[in-house]
mmCIF file of N, CA and C in Angstrom:
data_model
loop_
_atom_site.group_PDB
_atom_site.id
_atom_site.type_symbol
_atom_site.label_atom_id
_atom_site.label_comp_id
_atom_site.label_asym_id
_atom_site.label_seq_id
_atom_site.Cartn_x
_atom_site.Cartn_y
_atom_site.Cartn_z
ATOM 1 N N MET A 1254 14.312 -14.017 -141.096
ATOM 2 C CA MET A 1254 14.685 -14.164 -142.575
ATOM 3 C C MET A 1254 15.323 -12.608 -143.120
ATOM 4 N N LEU A 1255 16.409 -12.911 -142.710
ATOM 5 C CA LEU A 1255 17.155 -11.357 -143.536
ATOM 6 C C LEU A 1255 17.648 -11.491 -144.888
ATOM 7 N N SER A 1256 18.077 -10.561 -144.891
ATOM 8 C CA SER A 1256 17.992 -9.955 -146.760
ATOM 9 C C SER A 1256 20.271 -10.642 -145.985
ATOM 10 N N PRO A 1257 20.250 -10.733 -147.583
ATOM 11 C CA PRO A 1257 22.562 -10.934 -146.839
ATOM 12 C C PRO A 1257 23.229 -9.328 -146.667
ATOM 13 N N GLN A 1258 23.004 -8.638 -147.181
ATOM 14 C CA GLN A 1258 23.952 -7.027 -145.650
ATOM 15 C C GLN A 1258 23.390 -7.327 -145.090
ATOM 16 N N LEU A 1259 21.732 -7.284 -144.324
ATOM 17 C CA LEU A 1259 21.912 -7.407 -143.549
ATOM 18 C C LEU A 1259 22.072 -9.143 -142.325
ATOM 19 N N ARG A 1260 21.590 -9.735 -142.902
ATOM 20 C CA ARG A 1260 22.723 -11.038 -142.033
ATOM 21 C C ARG A 1260 23.853 -10.813 -141.647
ATOM 22 N N LYS A 1261 24.678 -10.115 -143.372
ATOM 23 C CA LYS A 1261 26.498 -9.939 -142.656
ATOM 24 C C LYS A 1261 26.255 -8.465 -141.561
ATOM 25 N N ILE A 1262 25.308 -7.651 -141.510
ATOM 26 C CA ILE A 1262 26.251 -6.840 -140.833
ATOM 27 C C ILE A 1262 25.804 -7.258 -139.357
ATOM 28 N N LYS A 1263 25.072 -8.617 -139.107
ATOM 29 C CA LYS A 1263 23.773 -9.068 -137.554
ATOM 30 C C LYS A 1263 25.160 -9.746 -136.921
ATOM 31 N N ILE A 1264 25.481 -9.993 -137.751
ATOM 32 C CA ILE A 1264 26.895 -11.523 -137.838
ATOM 33 C C ILE A 1264 27.685 -11.200 -137.192
ATOM 34 N N GLN A 1265 28.706 -9.386 -137.653
ATOM 35 C CA GLN A 1265 29.630 -8.902 -137.546
ATOM 36 C C GLN A 1265 29.308 -8.123 -136.117
ATOM 37 N N LEU A 1266 28.043 -7.598 -135.792
ATOM 38 C CA LEU A 1266 27.394 -7.360 -134.403
ATOM 39 C C LEU A 1266 27.342 -8.319 -133.253
ATOM 40 N N GLU A 1267 27.112 -9.327 -133.993
ATOM 41 C CA GLU A 1267 27.075 -10.668 -132.465
ATOM 42 C C GLU A 1267 28.604 -11.271 -132.303
ATOM 43 N N GLU A 1268 29.703 -10.886 -133.437
ATOM 44 C CA GLU A 1268 31.073 -10.980 -133.116
ATOM 45 C C GLU A 1268 31.403 -9.953 -132.249
ATOM 46 N N GLY A 1269 31.080 -9.396 -131.453
ATOM 47 C CA GLY A 1269 31.299 -7.989 -131.441
ATOM 48 C C GLY A 1269 33.147 -7.211 -132.302
ATOM 49 N N ALA A 1270 32.231 -7.239 -133.646
ATOM 50 C CA ALA A 1270 33.321 -6.346 -134.502
ATOM 51 C C ALA A 1270 32.801 -4.866 -133.924
ATOM 52 N N THR A 1271 34.121 -4.251 -134.316
ATOM 53 C CA THR A 1271 34.090 -2.461 -133.991
ATOM 54 C C THR A 1271 34.156 -2.383 -134.935
ATOM 55 N N ASN A 1272 34.763 -2.565 -135.970
ATOM 56 C CA ASN A 1272 33.679 -1.702 -137.050
ATOM 57 C C ASN A 1272 33.041 -2.443 -138.619
ATOM 58 N N ILE A 1273 32.075 -2.112 -138.643
ATOM 59 C CA ILE A 1273 31.321 -3.165 -138.700
ATOM 60 C C ILE A 1273 31.480 -2.453 -140.770
ATOM 61 N N ASP A 1274 31.567 -3.797 -142.098
ATOM 62 C CA ASP A 1274 31.525 -3.893 -143.065
ATOM 63 C C ASP A 1274 30.160 -3.480 -143.756
ATOM 64 N N ILE A 1275 30.007 -2.037 -143.716
ATOM 65 C CA ILE A 1275 28.372 -1.639 -144.477
ATOM 66 C C ILE A 1275 28.364 -1.447 -145.889
ATOM 67 N N ASP A 1276 27.723 -1.490 -146.763
ATOM 68 C CA ASP A 1276 27.921 -1.136 -148.755
ATOM 69 C C ASP A 1276 26.298 -1.047 -148.547
ATOM 70 N N LYS A 1277 26.917 0.651 -148.698
ATOM 71 C CA LYS A 1277 25.375 1.708 -148.445
ATOM 72 C C LYS A 1277 24.195 1.127 -149.333
ATOM 73 N N GLU A 1278 25.224 1.310 -150.451
ATOM 74 C CA GLU A 1278 24.473 1.324 -151.557
ATOM 75 C C GLU A 1278 23.111 0.012 -152.298
ATOM 76 N N GLU A 1279 23.295 -0.832 -151.463
ATOM 77 C CA GLU A 1279 23.520 -2.385 -151.453
ATOM 78 C C GLU A 1279 22.704 -2.747 -150.619
ATOM 79 N N LEU A 1280 22.497 -2.122 -149.150
ATOM 80 C CA LEU A 1280 21.871 -1.852 -148.163
ATOM 81 C C LEU A 1280 20.248 -1.075 -148.272
ATOM 82 N N LEU A 1281 21.129 -0.148 -148.978
ATOM 83 C CA LEU A 1281 19.678 0.738 -149.521
ATOM 84 C C LEU A 1281 18.111 -0.574 -149.980
ATOM 85 N N ALA A 1282 18.828 -0.961 -151.479
ATOM 86 C CA ALA A 1282 19.067 -1.525 -152.217
ATOM 87 C C ALA A 1282 17.670 -2.208 -151.401
ATOM 88 N N GLU A 1283 18.603 -2.706 -150.558
ATOM 89 C CA GLU A 1283 17.642 -3.998 -149.342
ATOM 90 C C GLU A 1283 16.222 -3.728 -149.272
ATOM 91 N N LEU A 1284 17.227 -2.526 -148.491
ATOM 92 C CA LEU A 1284 15.559 -1.503 -147.801
ATOM 93 C C LEU A 1284 14.568 -1.452 -148.078
ATOM 94 N N ASN A 1285 14.783 -1.167 -149.468
ATOM 95 C CA ASN A 1285 13.578 -0.307 -150.155
ATOM 96 C C ASN A 1285 13.152 -1.879 -150.545
ATOM 97 N N GLU A 1286 13.746 -3.067 -151.121
ATOM 98 C CA GLU A 1286 12.912 -3.991 -151.319
ATOM 99 C C GLU A 1286 12.069 -4.356 -150.347
ATOM 100 N N MET A 1287 12.638 -4.581 -148.752
ATOM 101 C CA MET A 1287 11.199 -5.041 -147.959
ATOM 102 C C MET A 1287 10.296 -4.000 -148.413
ATOM 103 N N GLU A 1288 10.321 -2.962 -147.982
ATOM 104 C CA GLU A 1288 9.603 -1.577 -148.003
ATOM 105 C C GLU A 1288 8.075 -2.183 -148.541
ATOM 106 N N ALA A 1289 8.737 -2.335 -149.928
ATOM 107 C CA ALA A 1289 7.909 -2.672 -150.937
ATOM 108 C C ALA A 1289 7.327 -3.545 -150.940
ATOM 109 N N ILE A 1290 7.654 -4.946 -149.783
ATOM 110 C CA ILE A 1290 7.005 -5.988 -149.749
ATOM 111 C C ILE A 1290 5.929 -6.073 -148.838
ATOM 112 N N GLN A 1291 6.562 -4.974 -147.692
ATOM 113 C CA GLN A 1291 5.724 -5.092 -146.619
ATOM 114 C C GLN A 1291 3.987 -4.079 -147.258
ATOM 115 N N GLY A 1292 4.568 -3.034 -148.171
ATOM 116 C CA GLY A 1292 3.567 -2.589 -148.850
ATOM 117 C C GLY A 1292 2.191 -3.757 -149.149
ATOM 118 N N VAL A 1293 2.687 -4.966 -150.148
ATOM 119 C CA VAL A 1293 2.442 -6.178 -150.654
ATOM 120 C C VAL A 1293 1.193 -6.935 -149.564
ATOM 121 N N LEU A 1294 2.047 -6.978 -148.447
ATOM 122 C CA LEU A 1294 1.423 -7.916 -147.510
ATOM 123 C C LEU A 1294 0.606 -7.843 -146.642
ATOM 124 N N LEU A 1295 0.561 -5.452 -146.176
ATOM 125 C CA LEU A 1295 -0.721 -5.201 -145.961
ATOM 126 C C LEU A 1295 -1.628 -5.230 -146.982
ATOM 127 N N LYS A 1296 -1.367 -4.894 -148.287
ATOM 128 C CA LYS A 1296 -2.939 -5.164 -149.222
ATOM 129 C C LYS A 1296 -3.218 -6.789 -149.115
ATOM 130 N N SER A 1297 -2.997 -7.370 -149.531
ATOM 131 C CA SER A 1297 -2.484 -8.374 -148.875
ATOM 132 C C SER A 1297 -3.541 -8.799 -147.561
ATOM 133 N N LEU A 1298 -3.203 -8.572 -146.429
ATOM 134 C CA LEU A 1298 -4.300 -8.567 -145.196
ATOM 135 C C LEU A 1298 -5.467 -8.253 -145.406
ATOM 136 N N SER A 1299 -5.295 -6.976 -145.860
ATOM 137 C CA SER A 1299 -6.809 -6.344 -146.064
ATOM 138 C C SER A 1299 -7.436 -7.068 -146.873
ATOM 139 N N LEU A 1300 -7.063 -7.458 -148.222
ATOM 140 C CA LEU A 1300 -8.584 -7.909 -148.682
ATOM 141 C C LEU A 1300 -8.807 -9.766 -148.224
ATOM 142 N N SER A 1301 -8.045 -10.292 -147.376
ATOM 143 C CA SER A 1301 -8.200 -11.554 -146.606
ATOM 144 C C SER A 1301 -9.733 -10.897 -145.407
ATOM 145 N N THR A 1302 -10.039 -12.048 -145.898
ATOM 146 C CA THR A 1302 -12.509 -11.711 -144.823
ATOM 147 C C THR A 1302 -11.889 -12.752 -143.103
ATOM 148 N N LYS A 1303 -10.707 -13.123 -143.378
ATOM 149 C CA LYS A 1303 -10.089 -13.672 -141.795
ATOM 150 C C LYS A 1303 -9.588 -13.298 -140.945
ATOM 151 N N VAL A 1304 -9.443 -11.433 -141.581
ATOM 152 C CA VAL A 1304 -8.181 -11.015 -140.284
ATOM 153 C C VAL A 1304 -8.642 -9.925 -140.629
ATOM 154 N N CYS A 1305 -8.513 -8.488 -139.359
ATOM 155 C CA CYS A 1305 -8.992 -7.148 -139.268
ATOM 156 C C CYS A 1305 -8.337 -6.842 -140.497
ATOM 157 N N PRO A 1306 -8.709 -5.521 -141.242
ATOM 158 C CA PRO A 1306 -8.550 -4.581 -142.275
ATOM 159 C C PRO A 1306 -7.458 -4.096 -141.614
ATOM 160 N N THR A 1307 -7.551 -3.302 -140.120
ATOM 161 C CA THR A 1307 -7.126 -2.042 -140.126
ATOM 162 C C THR A 1307 -5.792 -2.494 -139.347
ATOM 163 N N CYS A 1308 -5.919 -3.523 -137.872
ATOM 164 C CA CYS A 1308 -4.638 -3.733 -137.466
ATOM 165 C C CYS A 1308 -4.095 -5.368 -138.059
ATOM 166 N N GLY A 1309 -4.987 -6.888 -139.163
ATOM 167 C CA GLY A 1309 -3.948 -7.532 -138.985
ATOM 168 C C GLY A 1309 -4.504 -8.851 -138.370
ATOM 169 N N LYS A 1310 -4.874 -8.368 -137.245
ATOM 170 C CA LYS A 1310 -4.977 -8.942 -136.379
ATOM 171 C C LYS A 1310 -6.318 -10.336 -136.533
ATOM 172 N N ARG A 1311 -5.912 -12.305 -136.406
ATOM 173 C CA ARG A 1311 -7.073 -12.890 -136.945
ATOM 174 C C ARG A 1311 -8.214 -12.545 -135.948
ATOM 175 N N LEU A 1312 -9.995 -13.000 -137.360
ATOM 176 C CA LEU A 1312 -11.040 -12.654 -135.873
ATOM 177 C C LEU A 1312 -11.458 -13.956 -135.650
#
C-alpha cells in the first residue's frame, strides 16, 4: 500500500512520463510518516515471542 504521493509518482513512471510531478513537501511528510510506522512495527515485532527479536523471522 503506497501513500498518495508515491502512488502518483509510480503511475507517472509506469505511463512513461518524462516530467514527473513531485510535491516535495508532501512526499517528505509521507516518507517521515512511513519511517515512524517502521519504528512501531519493529518494536511490535521485538515484543513478540514468536519471532526473532533481531531479524523478525518466525521462530
